[in-house]
Short mmCIF file of C-alpha atoms in Angstrom, two decimals:
data_model
loop_
_atom_site.label_atom_id
_atom_site.label_comp_id
_atom_site.label_asym_id
_atom_site.label_seq_id
_atom_site.Cartn_x
_atom_site.Cartn_y
_atom_site.Cartn_z
CA MET C 195 -11.15 4.23 18.17
CA THR C 196 -11.17 7.16 15.80
CA ARG C 197 -10.42 6.76 12.10
CA ILE C 198 -7.32 8.81 11.33
CA LEU C 199 -6.58 7.78 7.75
CA GLU C 200 -8.13 5.39 5.27
CA PHE C 201 -6.74 4.58 1.84
CA ARG C 202 -10.02 4.01 0.03
CA GLY C 203 -10.01 2.04 -3.16
CA MET C 204 -6.69 0.34 -2.50
CA VAL C 205 -8.32 -2.87 -1.29
CA THR C 206 -10.56 -3.02 -4.36
CA ARG C 207 -7.66 -2.37 -6.76
CA SER C 208 -5.50 -5.01 -5.08
CA ASN C 209 -8.31 -7.57 -5.10
CA ILE C 210 -8.96 -6.90 -8.80
CA SER C 211 -5.24 -7.35 -9.48
CA LEU C 212 -5.33 -10.64 -7.59
CA ALA C 213 -8.36 -11.82 -9.60
CA ILE C 214 -6.67 -10.96 -12.90
CA LEU C 215 -3.47 -12.68 -11.82
CA SER C 216 -5.50 -15.78 -10.84
CA ALA C 217 -7.14 -15.87 -14.28
CA VAL C 218 -3.77 -15.50 -16.02
CA PHE C 219 -2.33 -18.29 -13.85
CA LEU C 220 -5.22 -20.62 -14.71
CA TYR C 221 -4.78 -19.86 -18.40
CA GLY C 222 -1.08 -20.68 -18.07
CA VAL C 223 -1.93 -24.00 -16.41
CA LEU C 224 -4.40 -24.74 -19.21
CA GLU C 225 -1.73 -23.98 -21.82
CA LEU C 226 0.69 -26.33 -20.04
CA TRP C 227 -1.97 -29.02 -19.94
CA PHE C 228 -2.48 -28.64 -23.70
CA ALA C 229 1.29 -28.79 -24.22
CA MET C 230 1.55 -32.03 -22.22
CA SER C 231 -1.34 -33.72 -24.04
CA GLU C 232 -0.77 -36.23 -26.83
CA THR C 233 -0.89 -33.51 -29.47
CA GLY C 234 1.81 -31.57 -27.58
CA ASP C 235 2.34 -28.07 -28.87
CA GLN C 236 5.61 -26.25 -28.18
CA THR C 237 3.88 -22.87 -28.49
CA ALA C 238 1.44 -23.83 -25.73
CA LEU C 239 4.38 -24.86 -23.54
CA ILE C 240 6.09 -21.50 -24.06
CA PHE C 241 2.88 -19.55 -23.41
CA GLY C 242 2.09 -21.64 -20.33
CA VAL C 243 5.51 -21.00 -18.83
CA LEU C 244 5.33 -17.28 -19.68
CA PHE C 245 1.84 -16.86 -18.22
CA ILE C 246 2.69 -18.69 -15.00
CA GLY C 247 6.02 -16.85 -14.67
CA GLY C 248 4.29 -13.52 -15.32
CA THR C 249 1.72 -14.34 -12.67
CA MET C 250 4.41 -15.08 -10.10
CA TYR C 251 6.19 -11.83 -10.94
CA GLY C 252 2.93 -9.83 -10.77
CA LEU C 253 1.97 -11.40 -7.43
CA ARG C 254 5.41 -10.66 -6.03
CA GLN C 255 5.21 -7.03 -7.19
CA THR C 256 1.69 -6.57 -5.80
CA ILE C 257 2.64 -7.97 -2.40
CA ASN C 258 5.92 -6.00 -2.26
CA GLU C 259 4.16 -2.73 -3.10
CA THR C 260 1.42 -3.24 -0.51
CA LYS C 261 3.20 -4.98 2.36
CA ASP C 262 4.00 -1.74 4.24
CA LEU C 263 1.08 0.35 2.97
CA VAL C 264 -1.38 1.14 5.76
CA ILE C 265 -4.95 1.04 4.46
CA ILE C 266 -6.64 1.95 7.75
CA PHE C 267 -5.15 3.86 10.69
CA ASP C 268 -7.34 4.03 13.79
CA ALA C 269 -6.32 5.51 17.13
CA ASP C 270 -7.76 6.31 20.53
CA PRO C 271 -6.21 9.58 21.74
CA GLU C 272 -7.22 9.01 25.37
CA SER C 273 -5.71 5.56 25.82
CA GLY C 274 -2.98 5.96 23.19
CA ALA C 275 -4.01 2.71 21.47
CA ALA C 276 -3.64 2.40 17.71
CA GLN C 277 -4.58 -0.11 15.03
CA LEU C 278 -2.95 -0.38 11.62
CA ASP C 279 -4.51 -2.51 8.87
CA PHE C 280 -2.67 -3.75 5.78
CA TRP C 281 -4.03 -5.49 2.67
CA ARG C 282 -3.00 -9.08 2.17
CA PRO C 283 -4.22 -11.59 -0.40
CA PHE C 284 -7.40 -13.18 0.97
CA GLY C 285 -7.54 -10.95 4.05
CA ARG C 286 -5.94 -8.24 6.12
CA LYS C 287 -3.11 -7.98 8.55
CA ARG C 288 -3.68 -5.90 11.69
CA ILE C 289 -1.11 -4.51 14.08
CA GLU C 290 -2.35 -3.36 17.45
CA THR C 291 0.11 -0.95 19.00
CA THR C 292 0.31 2.35 20.84
CA LEU C 293 0.82 5.83 19.44
CA ASP C 294 4.11 6.29 21.29
CA LYS C 295 5.58 3.28 19.44
CA LEU C 296 4.96 4.98 16.08
CA THR C 297 8.16 6.97 15.60
CA GLY C 298 10.29 8.57 12.94
CA TRP C 299 7.45 10.37 11.15
CA ARG C 300 8.56 12.00 7.92
CA LEU C 301 7.18 12.96 4.53
CA TRP C 302 8.24 11.22 1.36
CA VAL C 303 7.29 12.66 -2.02
CA GLN C 304 7.33 10.07 -4.78
CA THR C 305 7.55 11.58 -8.27
CA GLY C 306 5.95 9.57 -11.03
CA THR C 307 5.53 9.97 -14.75
CA ARG C 308 4.64 13.38 -16.14
CA GLY C 309 5.50 15.07 -12.85
CA GLN C 310 2.75 13.40 -10.85
CA ARG C 311 3.46 13.28 -7.14
CA ALA C 312 2.38 10.87 -4.44
CA TYR C 313 2.66 12.02 -0.83
CA LEU C 314 3.43 9.41 1.79
CA LEU C 315 3.97 9.69 5.52
CA LEU C 316 6.61 7.24 6.66
CA ALA C 317 6.93 5.92 10.20
CA GLU C 318 8.46 3.04 12.13
CA GLU C 319 6.79 0.57 14.48
CA PRO C 320 8.92 -2.00 16.37
CA SER C 321 6.76 -5.06 15.61
CA HIS C 322 6.63 -4.36 11.85
CA PRO C 323 9.80 -5.18 9.89
CA GLY C 324 9.43 -2.47 7.25
CA THR C 325 8.76 1.24 7.12
CA LEU C 326 5.06 2.04 7.45
CA ARG C 327 3.62 4.07 4.57
CA PHE C 328 0.50 6.24 4.92
CA VAL C 329 -0.98 7.82 1.77
CA LEU C 330 -1.84 11.53 1.87
CA ARG C 331 -3.73 13.28 -0.90
CA SER C 332 -3.25 16.89 -1.90
CA GLY C 333 -6.11 18.99 -0.55
CA MET C 334 -7.23 16.48 2.04
CA THR C 335 -8.29 17.59 5.49
CA ILE C 336 -5.67 16.53 8.02
CA PRO C 337 -7.18 15.18 11.26
CA ASP C 338 -6.08 17.04 14.40
CA LEU C 339 -4.84 13.82 16.01
CA LEU C 340 -2.51 13.20 13.05
CA ARG C 341 -1.20 16.77 13.43
CA ARG C 342 -0.37 16.01 17.07
CA ILE C 343 1.24 12.65 16.24
CA ALA C 344 3.38 13.84 13.31
CA PRO C 345 3.53 17.65 13.40
CA ARG C 346 6.76 18.09 11.42
CA ALA C 347 5.75 15.64 8.67
CA ILE C 348 2.31 17.27 8.30
CA GLU C 349 3.92 20.70 8.14
CA ASP C 350 6.22 19.42 5.38
CA PHE C 351 3.21 17.96 3.54
CA GLU C 352 1.30 21.24 3.72
CA ARG C 353 4.35 23.18 2.57
CA GLU C 354 4.90 20.74 -0.31
CA THR C 355 1.25 20.97 -1.47
CA GLY C 356 1.09 24.76 -1.12
CA VAL C 357 -1.32 24.85 1.83
CA LEU C 358 1.23 26.23 4.27
CA HIS C 359 3.02 29.37 3.15
CA GLU C 360 6.34 30.19 4.73
CA GLU C 361 6.70 33.70 6.00
CA ASP C 362 9.91 35.55 5.22
#
């Protein structure tokens, strides 16, 4: 297998988010415990509920934002085999597929605050319920195999980032 794309740092950021959410959840439980003690404090009850609710919301957001984000894309051009890895809390999810099952390649440009742009390749794979998202960074070297797999999407990416200049 040859490494096609890797979204470095995403696993670390997601694990740090999970650790922070765990600490906030434990603090919320502690606040609830104080609220239920004999010296019950209504403020502790409110804070406990807010911290636990905020943790659930944060965990839901983290999982929703990462569920379709491919962190590692490996492929074997000779056999056509491919592996896609996704971050999950306490581990990874891996899909083993073939390159011909990865279809519908297209570029998606996500505009953020202050005009920042994130470039994502989108694709479909029959065994995965959502749309696969692959992160591209402006100025990165595109592997030849990825150019062969998704030529139109890579051309759009290079045009969007100013690498490919259209001729009149």
